[in-house]
Amino acid sequence: MAHVVVIGAGLGGLPAAYELRHLLPKSDTVTLISNEPNFTFIPGLIQIALDLKPIDHVQLDLVPLARRHGLNLILGAVTALDPDRRQVTVKDQTLDYDYVLIATGASLAFDLIPGLGPHGGYTQSVCTPSHALAARQAWLKFLEQPSGPLVVGAAPGAGCFGPAYEFVLMAEHELRKRGLRDQVEIVYITAEPYVGHLGVSGVKNAREYTADLMEQRGVRVIDNAVIQTVTPDAVLLADGQSIPFGYSMILPAFRGVEFIRQVPGLADEKGFIPILPTQRHPEFPHIYTVGVSIKLAQPDVTPVPIGMPKSGQMTEAMATAAAHNIAVDLGAIKAPQIIPTLDALCFAEFGDTGIAYIAAPVIPDPVTGKRRSSYAMRGPWIVWAKAAFEEYFMIKMRQGVGMPWFEKLGLRTLFGLRLLKSVPPSDPSKLAST
Ligand SMILES: Cc1cc2nc3c(=O)[nH]c(=O)nc-3n(C[C@H](O)[C@H](O)[C@H](O)COP(=O)(O)OP(=O)(O)OC[C@H]3O[C@@H](n4cnc5c(N)ncnc54)[C@H](O)[C@@H]3O)c2cc1C
């Protein structure tokens, strides 16, 4: 009677818990620990911040989901993990585990830049449900009387740029729709080496399509930017520029959540957890990690440091692989281990059009520097595709489904993405750390 604990009920944790529940016998327990009462589809938060839909469109109450789908849910924040004793502490309970799967996403490093972020700072964020709601309140006030430029961007060390592009171009679209565009100058400030890099260099057409759109929409771009301080009405850069704003949304650098950083030998200095390709920890064989919590080195040396994006769909593939491999380790299924290919697809919507960025895999071959395929596509269909994918994902989470075969087949047929592959036990690449 094994006990598997999943920490975090986001895009990685909830699908992983469902996969585990399907793969393990009923006598085994799958415990899901979440510090939030809801599952949130994080990519939908930009629309919440811009008041395009209510928050309940992207959230699901975890209590009925867990009851319906056989998960032992504990609501509370994990505060400690002891890999040697195989124990997790949540609130006043200590749980023993056979395997733990960490899917706690990002902790937001606003403290690295004075004045950054909604907690005592002057910029908004869209990274959590409460941030998106606060950003919406400020946005509605801004629309009543735009008091200065709109400044959107990503701080040095950020590893997630798509949401910043979506925010700036969707906000531009909204301002146009409301007849306010002439009153608002728009500036995009980014640590990326060029517009359209998104933390992933060399994606065919990505730079050109993104730069074209920013130019057509009249968005001034400042790249290679080092944001040093934010005051109540301006972003100050290391090169001395001061960019005034009436409304600002800046994505911070990410790091691993606090309890991870407290466990000796578990993570790197930023709190990101190293993994083998199977998602297992190289030193602690009973710990698996998926999603934003993993360590994924940025292969590009850029003038301003940036992280590597870990997209939602990559996270889902990691969750599927980790759940499968835990079931193999426990002897619940007889199959080779599987690994995610890290093929990435990101639909970015910009109001009346969008760009799909495809990098398969996200990390190029270290020898040739090439990927199997990588390109960008653009058009209004991306807005519809993103909305359809969001709807599909929410249905899956309601129904207790992880990553079904037709999703894998669909992504392979439409975009050439492979998502997962089996590893023969003798394959040494399985042992190499990413
Ligand atoms: C605004 C935004 C837009 C995005 N848009 C896209 C997109 O369009 N396409 C795309 O592919 N990717 C997108 N991403 C990236 C995508 O959201 C992530 O890849 C994905 O959410 C990662 O899943 P995760 O499980 O690692 O983290 P999350 O989904 O963030 O889930 C982590 C969960 O763990 C919980 N948690 C944290 N600490 C604890 C603790 N101590 N105890 C218990 N629970 C804890 C958190 O509350 C959270 O519920 C976007 C990201 C952001 C921020």
PDB file of N, CA, C and O and ligand atoms in Angstrom, residues 7-14 33-36 38-46 74 76-79 90 102-106 108 126-128 160 162-163 166 251 254 257-259 290-293 310-315 345-349 386, ligand 1:
ATOM      1  N   ILE A   7       2.844  17.638  -4.474  1.00  0.00           N
ATOM      2  CA  ILE A   7       2.789  18.973  -3.851  1.00  0.00           C
ATOM      3  C   ILE A   7       2.542  20.018  -4.941  1.00  0.00           C
ATOM      4  O   ILE A   7       3.343  20.175  -5.857  1.00  0.00           O
ATOM      5  N   GLY A   8       1.423  20.731  -4.826  1.00  0.00           N
ATOM      6  CA  GLY A   8       1.044  21.753  -5.812  1.00  0.00           C
ATOM      7  C   GLY A   8      -0.021  21.210  -6.737  1.00  0.00           C
ATOM      8  O   GLY A   8       0.128  20.101  -7.284  1.00  0.00           O
ATOM      9  N   ALA A   9      -1.108  21.968  -6.889  1.00  0.00           N
ATOM     10  CA  ALA A   9      -2.220  21.502  -7.741  1.00  0.00           C
ATOM     11  C   ALA A   9      -2.415  22.440  -8.926  1.00  0.00           C
ATOM     12  O   ALA A   9      -3.523  22.897  -9.215  1.00  0.00           O
ATOM     13  N   GLY A  10      -1.308  22.759  -9.614  1.00  0.00           N
ATOM     14  CA  GLY A  10      -1.387  23.616 -10.785  1.00  0.00           C
ATOM     15  C   GLY A  10      -1.339  22.790 -12.057  1.00  0.00           C
ATOM     16  O   GLY A  10      -1.801  21.633 -12.096  1.00  0.00           O
ATOM     17  N   LEU A  11      -0.749  23.373 -13.113  1.00  0.00           N
ATOM     18  CA  LEU A  11      -0.736  22.713 -14.423  1.00  0.00           C
ATOM     19  C   LEU A  11       0.074  21.424 -14.426  1.00  0.00           C
ATOM     20  O   LEU A  11      -0.153  20.549 -15.258  1.00  0.00           O
ATOM     21  N   GLY A  12       1.026  21.305 -13.493  1.00  0.00           N
ATOM     22  CA  GLY A  12       1.779  20.054 -13.383  1.00  0.00           C
ATOM     23  C   GLY A  12       1.167  19.106 -12.370  1.00  0.00           C
ATOM     24  O   GLY A  12       0.979  17.917 -12.634  1.00  0.00           O
ATOM     25  N   GLY A  13       0.831  19.630 -11.188  1.00  0.00           N
ATOM     26  CA  GLY A  13       0.426  18.778 -10.074  1.00  0.00           C
ATOM     27  C   GLY A  13      -0.909  18.079 -10.268  1.00  0.00           C
ATOM     28  O   GLY A  13      -1.017  16.871  -9.997  1.00  0.00           O
ATOM     29  N   LEU A  14      -1.913  18.817 -10.746  1.00  0.00           N
ATOM     30  CA  LEU A  14      -3.234  18.174 -10.840  1.00  0.00           C
ATOM     31  C   LEU A  14      -3.251  17.063 -11.916  1.00  0.00           C
ATOM     32  O   LEU A  14      -3.681  15.943 -11.621  1.00  0.00           O
ATOM     33  N   ILE A  33      -1.420  17.966  -2.183  1.00  0.00           N
ATOM     34  CA  ILE A  33      -1.346  19.082  -1.220  1.00  0.00           C
ATOM     35  C   ILE A  33      -1.317  20.396  -1.999  1.00  0.00           C
ATOM     36  O   ILE A  33      -0.496  20.570  -2.903  1.00  0.00           O
ATOM     37  N   SER A  34      -2.215  21.299  -1.644  1.00  0.00           N
ATOM     38  CA  SER A  34      -2.271  22.579  -2.343  1.00  0.00           C
ATOM     39  C   SER A  34      -2.440  23.714  -1.353  1.00  0.00           C
ATOM     40  O   SER A  34      -3.271  23.635  -0.452  1.00  0.00           O
ATOM     41  N   ASN A  35      -1.670  24.779  -1.559  1.00  0.00           N
ATOM     42  CA  ASN A  35      -1.837  25.948  -0.685  1.00  0.00           C
ATOM     43  C   ASN A  35      -2.940  26.873  -1.186  1.00  0.00           C
ATOM     44  O   ASN A  35      -3.176  27.930  -0.620  1.00  0.00           O
ATOM     45  N   GLU A  36      -3.591  26.481  -2.293  1.00  0.00           N
ATOM     46  CA  GLU A  36      -4.714  27.259  -2.840  1.00  0.00           C
ATOM     47  C   GLU A  36      -5.920  26.329  -2.874  1.00  0.00           C
ATOM     48  O   GLU A  36      -5.774  25.148  -3.207  1.00  0.00           O
ATOM     49  N   ASN A  38      -8.189  26.330  -5.058  1.00  0.00           N
ATOM     50  CA  ASN A  38      -8.606  26.126  -6.451  1.00  0.00           C
ATOM     51  C   ASN A  38      -7.449  25.696  -7.330  1.00  0.00           C
ATOM     52  O   ASN A  38      -6.304  26.085  -7.091  1.00  0.00           O
ATOM     53  N   PHE A  39      -7.784  24.942  -8.383  1.00  0.00           N
ATOM     54  CA  PHE A  39      -6.865  24.804  -9.514  1.00  0.00           C
ATOM     55  C   PHE A  39      -7.035  26.070 -10.359  1.00  0.00           C
ATOM     56  O   PHE A  39      -8.164  26.509 -10.595  1.00  0.00           O
ATOM     57  N   THR A  40      -5.942  26.646 -10.811  1.00  0.00           N
ATOM     58  CA  THR A  40      -6.034  27.825 -11.701  1.00  0.00           C
ATOM     59  C   THR A  40      -5.301  27.533 -12.995  1.00  0.00           C
ATOM     60  O   THR A  40      -4.140  27.093 -12.981  1.00  0.00           O
ATOM     61  N   PHE A  41      -5.970  27.796 -14.120  1.00  0.00           N
ATOM     62  CA  PHE A  41      -5.313  27.705 -15.432  1.00  0.00           C
ATOM     63  C   PHE A  41      -4.560  29.038 -15.613  1.00  0.00           C
ATOM     64  O   PHE A  41      -5.128  30.037 -16.051  1.00  0.00           O
ATOM     65  N   ILE A  42      -3.274  29.019 -15.226  1.00  0.00           N
ATOM     66  CA  ILE A  42      -2.480  30.260 -15.150  1.00  0.00           C
ATOM     67  C   ILE A  42      -2.451  31.037 -16.493  1.00  0.00           C
ATOM     68  O   ILE A  42      -2.555  32.262 -16.483  1.00  0.00           O
ATOM     69  N   PRO A  43      -2.328  30.352 -17.651  1.00  0.00           N
ATOM     70  CA  PRO A  43      -2.280  31.134 -18.898  1.00  0.00           C
ATOM     71  C   PRO A  43      -3.517  32.014 -19.128  1.00  0.00           C
ATOM     72  O   PRO A  43      -3.453  32.974 -19.893  1.00  0.00           O
ATOM     73  N   GLY A  44      -4.634  31.708 -18.432  1.00  0.00           N
ATOM     74  CA  GLY A  44      -5.842  32.534 -18.607  1.00  0.00           C
ATOM     75  C   GLY A  44      -5.823  33.815 -17.785  1.00  0.00           C
ATOM     76  O   GLY A  44      -6.733  34.654 -17.910  1.00  0.00           O
ATOM     77  N   LEU A  45      -4.789  34.022 -16.950  1.00  0.00           N
ATOM     78  CA  LEU A  45      -4.832  35.158 -16.022  1.00  0.00           C
ATOM     79  C   LEU A  45      -4.669  36.520 -16.691  1.00  0.00           C
ATOM     80  O   LEU A  45      -5.071  37.543 -16.123  1.00  0.00           O
ATOM     81  N   ILE A  46      -4.111  36.549 -17.881  1.00  0.00           N
ATOM     82  CA  ILE A  46      -3.959  37.853 -18.552  1.00  0.00           C
ATOM     83  C   ILE A  46      -5.332  38.405 -18.914  1.00  0.00           C
ATOM     84  O   ILE A  46      -5.610  39.590 -18.753  1.00  0.00           O
ATOM     85  N   ILE A  74      -5.165  17.666   0.742  1.00  0.00           N
ATOM     86  CA  ILE A  74      -4.866  18.441   1.947  1.00  0.00           C
ATOM     87  C   ILE A  74      -4.653  19.891   1.511  1.00  0.00           C
ATOM     88  O   ILE A  74      -3.789  20.174   0.667  1.00  0.00           O
ATOM     89  N   GLY A  76      -3.247  23.334   2.279  1.00  0.00           N
ATOM     90  CA  GLY A  76      -2.257  23.953   3.174  1.00  0.00           C
ATOM     91  C   GLY A  76      -0.924  24.008   2.455  1.00  0.00           C
ATOM     92  O   GLY A  76      -0.716  23.308   1.460  1.00  0.00           O
ATOM     93  N   ALA A  77      -0.023  24.846   2.970  1.00  0.00           N
ATOM     94  CA  ALA A  77       1.299  24.988   2.333  1.00  0.00           C
ATOM     95  C   ALA A  77       2.281  24.011   2.950  1.00  0.00           C
ATOM     96  O   ALA A  77       2.364  23.895   4.174  1.00  0.00           O
ATOM     97  N   VAL A  78       3.009  23.322   2.104  1.00  0.00           N
ATOM     98  CA  VAL A  78       4.105  22.483   2.607  1.00  0.00           C
ATOM     99  C   VAL A  78       5.185  23.418   3.136  1.00  0.00           C
ATOM    100  O   VAL A  78       5.575  24.381   2.463  1.00  0.00           O
ATOM    101  N   THR A  79       5.656  23.137   4.349  1.00  0.00           N
ATOM    102  CA  THR A  79       6.681  24.002   4.930  1.00  0.00           C
ATOM    103  C   THR A  79       8.027  23.292   5.062  1.00  0.00           C
ATOM    104  O   THR A  79       9.048  23.936   5.269  1.00  0.00           O
ATOM    105  N   VAL A  90       3.057  19.595   6.426  1.00  0.00           N
ATOM    106  CA  VAL A  90       2.056  20.555   5.956  1.00  0.00           C
ATOM    107  C   VAL A  90       1.184  20.905   7.148  1.00  0.00           C
ATOM    108  O   VAL A  90       0.702  20.013   7.847  1.00  0.00           O
ATOM    109  N   ILE A 102       7.070  16.920  -6.807  1.00  0.00           N
ATOM    110  CA  ILE A 102       7.020  18.363  -6.513  1.00  0.00           C
ATOM    111  C   ILE A 102       6.585  19.120  -7.766  1.00  0.00           C
ATOM    112  O   ILE A 102       7.185  18.977  -8.836  1.00  0.00           O
ATOM    113  N   ALA A 103       5.513  19.903  -7.620  1.00  0.00           N
ATOM    114  CA  ALA A 103       4.989  20.702  -8.752  1.00  0.00           C
ATOM    115  C   ALA A 103       4.518  22.046  -8.201  1.00  0.00           C
ATOM    116  O   ALA A 103       3.358  22.420  -8.339  1.00  0.00           O
ATOM    117  N   THR A 104       5.445  22.741  -7.549  1.00  0.00           N
ATOM    118  CA  THR A 104       5.051  23.953  -6.821  1.00  0.00           C
ATOM    119  C   THR A 104       5.251  25.228  -7.626  1.00  0.00           C
ATOM    120  O   THR A 104       5.058  26.336  -7.093  1.00  0.00           O
ATOM    121  N   GLY A 105       5.637  25.115  -8.898  1.00  0.00           N
ATOM    122  CA  GLY A 105       5.749  26.313  -9.738  1.00  0.00           C
ATOM    123  C   GLY A 105       6.796  27.280  -9.225  1.00  0.00           C
ATOM    124  O   GLY A 105       7.805  26.882  -8.641  1.00  0.00           O
ATOM    125  N   ALA A 106       6.515  28.567  -9.424  1.00  0.00           N
ATOM    126  CA  ALA A 106       7.524  29.582  -9.141  1.00  0.00           C
ATOM    127  C   ALA A 106       7.211  30.359  -7.880  1.00  0.00           C
ATOM    128  O   ALA A 106       6.057  30.595  -7.551  1.00  0.00           O
ATOM    129  N   LEU A 108       7.990  34.208  -6.738  1.00  0.00           N
ATOM    130  CA  LEU A 108       8.229  35.396  -7.562  1.00  0.00           C
ATOM    131  C   LEU A 108       9.235  36.320  -6.863  1.00  0.00           C
ATOM    132  O   LEU A 108       8.979  36.778  -5.748  1.00  0.00           O
ATOM    133  N   VAL A 126       0.730  39.350 -13.246  1.00  0.00           N
ATOM    134  CA  VAL A 126      -0.387  38.476 -13.651  1.00  0.00           C
ATOM    135  C   VAL A 126      -0.055  37.017 -13.302  1.00  0.00           C
ATOM    136  O   VAL A 126      -0.657  36.104 -13.841  1.00  0.00           O
ATOM    137  N   CYS A 127       0.901  36.824 -12.387  1.00  0.00           N
ATOM    138  CA  CYS A 127       1.427  35.470 -12.169  1.00  0.00           C
ATOM    139  C   CYS A 127       0.596  34.612 -11.230  1.00  0.00           C
ATOM    140  O   CYS A 127       0.761  33.395 -11.214  1.00  0.00           O
ATOM    141  N   THR A 128      -0.259  35.217 -10.417  1.00  0.00           N
ATOM    142  CA  THR A 128      -1.114  34.426  -9.511  1.00  0.00           C
ATOM    143  C   THR A 128      -2.535  34.988  -9.612  1.00  0.00           C
ATOM    144  O   THR A 128      -2.725  36.133 -10.055  1.00  0.00           O
ATOM    145  N   CYS A 160       9.988  33.713 -18.364  1.00  0.00           N
ATOM    146  CA  CYS A 160       8.671  33.548 -18.961  1.00  0.00           C
ATOM    147  C   CYS A 160       8.318  34.889 -19.606  1.00  0.00           C
ATOM    148  O   CYS A 160       8.125  35.876 -18.883  1.00  0.00           O
ATOM    149  N   GLY A 162       6.264  35.143 -22.763  1.00  0.00           N
ATOM    150  CA  GLY A 162       5.004  35.129 -23.515  1.00  0.00           C
ATOM    151  C   GLY A 162       3.922  35.971 -22.851  1.00  0.00           C
ATOM    152  O   GLY A 162       3.260  36.776 -23.524  1.00  0.00           O
ATOM    153  N   PRO A 163       3.719  35.838 -21.519  1.00  0.00           N
ATOM    154  CA  PRO A 163       2.669  36.618 -20.879  1.00  0.00           C
ATOM    155  C   PRO A 163       2.887  38.136 -20.982  1.00  0.00           C
ATOM    156  O   PRO A 163       1.918  38.900 -21.025  1.00  0.00           O
ATOM    157  N   GLU A 166       1.762  39.033 -24.452  1.00  0.00           N
ATOM    158  CA  GLU A 166       0.299  38.962 -24.514  1.00  0.00           C
ATOM    159  C   GLU A 166      -0.318  40.174 -23.823  1.00  0.00           C
ATOM    160  O   GLU A 166      -1.244  40.797 -24.335  1.00  0.00           O
ATOM    161  N   LEU A 251       6.930  41.306 -15.370  1.00  0.00           N
ATOM    162  CA  LEU A 251       7.130  39.938 -14.862  1.00  0.00           C
ATOM    163  C   LEU A 251       8.462  39.884 -14.121  1.00  0.00           C
ATOM    164  O   LEU A 251       9.486  40.339 -14.651  1.00  0.00           O
ATOM    165  N   PHE A 254      11.972  34.351 -11.604  1.00  0.00           N
ATOM    166  CA  PHE A 254      11.388  33.264 -10.824  1.00  0.00           C
ATOM    167  C   PHE A 254      12.492  32.584 -10.013  1.00  0.00           C
ATOM    168  O   PHE A 254      13.655  32.580 -10.399  1.00  0.00           O
ATOM    169  N   VAL A 257      10.211  27.631  -4.680  1.00  0.00           N
ATOM    170  CA  VAL A 257       9.495  28.074  -3.474  1.00  0.00           C
ATOM    171  C   VAL A 257      10.333  27.774  -2.226  1.00  0.00           C
ATOM    172  O   VAL A 257      11.280  26.980  -2.270  1.00  0.00           O
ATOM    173  N   GLU A 258       9.938  28.419  -1.123  1.00  0.00           N
ATOM    174  CA  GLU A 258      10.823  28.489   0.045  1.00  0.00           C
ATOM    175  C   GLU A 258      11.217  27.130   0.636  1.00  0.00           C
ATOM    176  O   GLU A 258      12.393  26.891   0.898  1.00  0.00           O
ATOM    177  N   PHE A 259      10.261  26.225   0.812  1.00  0.00           N
ATOM    178  CA  PHE A 259      10.651  24.985   1.504  1.00  0.00           C
ATOM    179  C   PHE A 259      11.700  24.216   0.687  1.00  0.00           C
ATOM    180  O   PHE A 259      12.554  23.531   1.245  1.00  0.00           O
ATOM    181  N   VAL A 290       8.359  18.360 -11.514  1.00  0.00           N
ATOM    182  CA  VAL A 290       7.862  18.739 -12.853  1.00  0.00           C
ATOM    183  C   VAL A 290       7.600  20.247 -12.899  1.00  0.00           C
ATOM    184  O   VAL A 290       7.437  20.886 -11.870  1.00  0.00           O
ATOM    185  N   GLY A 291       7.534  20.767 -14.122  1.00  0.00           N
ATOM    186  CA  GLY A 291       7.091  22.153 -14.335  1.00  0.00           C
ATOM    187  C   GLY A 291       8.149  23.180 -14.019  1.00  0.00           C
ATOM    188  O   GLY A 291       9.349  22.953 -14.174  1.00  0.00           O
ATOM    189  N   VAL A 292       7.694  24.321 -13.546  1.00  0.00           N
ATOM    190  CA  VAL A 292       8.583  25.465 -13.333  1.00  0.00           C
ATOM    191  C   VAL A 292       9.617  25.181 -12.236  1.00  0.00           C
ATOM    192  O   VAL A 292      10.682  25.797 -12.213  1.00  0.00           O
ATOM    193  N   SER A 293       9.336  24.223 -11.349  1.00  0.00           N
ATOM    194  CA  SER A 293      10.285  23.942 -10.254  1.00  0.00           C
ATOM    195  C   SER A 293      11.572  23.266 -10.730  1.00  0.00           C
ATOM    196  O   SER A 293      12.525  23.175  -9.957  1.00  0.00           O
ATOM    197  N   LYS A 310       9.491  27.418 -19.209  1.00  0.00           N
ATOM    198  CA  LYS A 310       8.958  26.059 -19.013  1.00  0.00           C
ATOM    199  C   LYS A 310       7.469  26.193 -19.260  1.00  0.00           C
ATOM    200  O   LYS A 310       6.725  26.678 -18.407  1.00  0.00           O
ATOM    201  N   SER A 311       7.061  25.843 -20.460  1.00  0.00           N
ATOM    202  CA  SER A 311       5.683  26.137 -20.882  1.00  0.00           C
ATOM    203  C   SER A 311       4.699  25.145 -20.261  1.00  0.00           C
ATOM    204  O   SER A 311       5.087  24.084 -19.751  1.00  0.00           O
ATOM    205  N   GLY A 312       3.420  25.503 -20.357  1.00  0.00           N
ATOM    206  CA  GLY A 312       2.370  24.681 -19.787  1.00  0.00           C
ATOM    207  C   GLY A 312       2.340  23.292 -20.397  1.00  0.00           C
ATOM    208  O   GLY A 312       2.208  22.286 -19.690  1.00  0.00           O
ATOM    209  N   GLN A 313       2.510  23.259 -21.702  1.00  0.00           N
ATOM    210  CA  GLN A 313       2.394  21.966 -22.377  1.00  0.00           C
ATOM    211  C   GLN A 313       3.625  21.088 -22.102  1.00  0.00           C
ATOM    212  O   GLN A 313       3.497  19.868 -21.938  1.00  0.00           O
ATOM    213  N   MET A 314       4.809  21.702 -21.943  1.00  0.00           N
ATOM    214  CA  MET A 314       5.989  20.944 -21.497  1.00  0.00           C
ATOM    215  C   MET A 314       5.755  20.390 -20.091  1.00  0.00           C
ATOM    216  O   MET A 314       6.115  19.251 -19.776  1.00  0.00           O
ATOM    217  N   THR A 315       5.128  21.225 -19.245  1.00  0.00           N
ATOM    218  CA  THR A 315       4.849  20.825 -17.860  1.00  0.00           C
ATOM    219  C   THR A 315       3.935  19.604 -17.824  1.00  0.00           C
ATOM    220  O   THR A 315       4.144  18.663 -17.052  1.00  0.00           O
ATOM    221  N   LEU A 345       5.285  24.185 -27.352  1.00  0.00           N
ATOM    222  CA  LEU A 345       4.359  24.935 -28.206  1.00  0.00           C
ATOM    223  C   LEU A 345       3.731  26.000 -27.331  1.00  0.00           C
ATOM    224  O   LEU A 345       3.234  25.701 -26.248  1.00  0.00           O
ATOM    225  N   CYS A 346       3.779  27.235 -27.770  1.00  0.00           N
ATOM    226  CA  CYS A 346       3.149  28.298 -26.982  1.00  0.00           C
ATOM    227  C   CYS A 346       2.269  29.136 -27.901  1.00  0.00           C
ATOM    228  O   CYS A 346       2.755  29.731 -28.871  1.00  0.00           O
ATOM    229  N   PHE A 347       0.977  29.151 -27.610  1.00  0.00           N
ATOM    230  CA  PHE A 347       0.064  30.038 -28.341  1.00  0.00           C
ATOM    231  C   PHE A 347       0.043  31.381 -27.611  1.00  0.00           C
ATOM    232  O   PHE A 347      -0.341  31.429 -26.443  1.00  0.00           O
ATOM    233  N   ALA A 348       0.424  32.446 -28.291  1.00  0.00           N
ATOM    234  CA  ALA A 348       0.360  33.777 -27.666  1.00  0.00           C
ATOM    235  C   ALA A 348      -0.716  34.582 -28.376  1.00  0.00           C
ATOM    236  O   ALA A 348      -0.654  34.767 -29.600  1.00  0.00           O
ATOM    237  N   GLU A 349      -1.705  35.057 -27.612  1.00  0.00           N
ATOM    238  CA  GLU A 349      -2.805  35.792 -28.257  1.00  0.00           C
ATOM    239  C   GLU A 349      -2.627  37.291 -28.041  1.00  0.00           C
ATOM    240  O   GLU A 349      -2.210  37.731 -26.971  1.00  0.00           O
ATOM    241  N   LYS A 386      -6.178  29.097 -28.919  1.00  0.00           N
ATOM    242  CA  LYS A 386      -5.837  29.229 -27.491  1.00  0.00           C
ATOM    243  C   LYS A 386      -7.099  29.091 -26.638  1.00  0.00           C
ATOM    244  O   LYS A 386      -7.088  28.414 -25.600  1.00  0.00           O
TER     245      LYS A 386
HETATM  246  C1  LIG B   1       0.739  34.774 -16.600  1.00  0.00           C
HETATM  247  C2  LIG B   1       1.252  33.521 -17.207  1.00  0.00           C
HETATM  248  C3  LIG B   1       0.798  33.130 -18.458  1.00  0.00           C
HETATM  249  C4  LIG B   1       1.273  31.966 -19.036  1.00  0.00           C
HETATM  250  N1  LIG B   1       0.843  31.625 -20.284  1.00  0.00           N
HETATM  251  C5  LIG B   1       1.257  30.479 -20.834  1.00  0.00           C
HETATM  252  C6  LIG B   1       0.783  30.095 -22.121  1.00  0.00           C
HETATM  253  O1  LIG B   1       0.031  30.820 -22.760  1.00  0.00           O
HETATM  254  N2  LIG B   1       1.192  28.903 -22.615  1.00  0.00           N
HETATM  255  C7  LIG B   1       2.042  28.093 -21.917  1.00  0.00           C
HETATM  256  O2  LIG B   1       2.373  27.001 -22.403  1.00  0.00           O
HETATM  257  N3  LIG B   1       2.516  28.427 -20.715  1.00  0.00           N
HETATM  258  C8  LIG B   1       2.147  29.604 -20.151  1.00  0.00           C
HETATM  259  N4  LIG B   1       2.601  29.958 -18.921  1.00  0.00           N
HETATM  260  C9  LIG B   1       3.466  29.017 -18.188  1.00  0.00           C
HETATM  261  C10 LIG B   1       2.584  27.996 -17.441  1.00  0.00           C
HETATM  262  O3  LIG B   1       1.611  28.661 -16.698  1.00  0.00           O
HETATM  263  C11 LIG B   1       3.481  27.157 -16.552  1.00  0.00           C
HETATM  264  O4  LIG B   1       4.308  26.395 -17.389  1.00  0.00           O
HETATM  265  C12 LIG B   1       2.698  26.206 -15.659  1.00  0.00           C
HETATM  266  O5  LIG B   1       1.741  26.864 -14.883  1.00  0.00           O
HETATM  267  C13 LIG B   1       3.678  25.466 -14.779  1.00  0.00           C
HETATM  268  O6  LIG B   1       2.992  24.533 -14.000  1.00  0.00           O
HETATM  269  P1  LIG B   1       3.493  24.222 -12.513  1.00  0.00           P
HETATM  270  O7  LIG B   1       2.658  23.097 -12.042  1.00  0.00           O
HETATM  271  O8  LIG B   1       4.962  24.118 -12.498  1.00  0.00           O
HETATM  272  O9  LIG B   1       3.144  25.560 -11.704  1.00  0.00           O
HETATM  273  P2  LIG B   1       1.729  26.205 -11.383  1.00  0.00           P
HETATM  274  O10 LIG B   1       0.749  25.948 -12.455  1.00  0.00           O
HETATM  275  O11 LIG B   1       2.041  27.626 -11.033  1.00  0.00           O
HETATM  276  O12 LIG B   1       1.246  25.438 -10.084  1.00  0.00           O
HETATM  277  C14 LIG B   1       1.972  25.454  -8.882  1.00  0.00           C
HETATM  278  C15 LIG B   1       0.999  25.256  -7.728  1.00  0.00           C
HETATM  279  O13 LIG B   1       1.717  24.925  -6.539  1.00  0.00           O
HETATM  280  C16 LIG B   1       1.154  25.634  -5.466  1.00  0.00           C
HETATM  281  N5  LIG B   1       2.159  25.751  -4.389  1.00  0.00           N
HETATM  282  C17 LIG B   1       3.244  26.538  -4.346  1.00  0.00           C
HETATM  283  N6  LIG B   1       3.908  26.364  -3.199  1.00  0.00           N
HETATM  284  C18 LIG B   1       3.240  25.440  -2.495  1.00  0.00           C
HETATM  285  C19 LIG B   1       3.441  24.844  -1.214  1.00  0.00           C
HETATM  286  N7  LIG B   1       4.480  25.177  -0.426  1.00  0.00           N
HETATM  287  N8  LIG B   1       2.548  23.929  -0.783  1.00  0.00           N
HETATM  288  C20 LIG B   1       1.484  23.565  -1.552  1.00  0.00           C
HETATM  289  N9  LIG B   1       1.244  24.118  -2.776  1.00  0.00           N
HETATM  290  C21 LIG B   1       2.119  25.034  -3.234  1.00  0.00           C
HETATM  291  C22 LIG B   1       0.778  26.980  -6.095  1.00  0.00           C
HETATM  292  O14 LIG B   1      -0.160  27.688  -5.316  1.00  0.00           O
HETATM  293  C23 LIG B   1       0.205  26.514  -7.423  1.00  0.00           C
HETATM  294  O15 LIG B   1      -1.160  26.211  -7.302  1.00  0.00           O
HETATM  295  C24 LIG B   1       2.198  31.159 -18.336  1.00  0.00           C
HETATM  296  C25 LIG B   1       2.675  31.554 -17.080  1.00  0.00           C
HETATM  297  C26 LIG B   1       2.214  32.728 -16.528  1.00  0.00           C
HETATM  298  C27 LIG B   1       2.739  33.163 -15.175  1.00  0.00           C
END
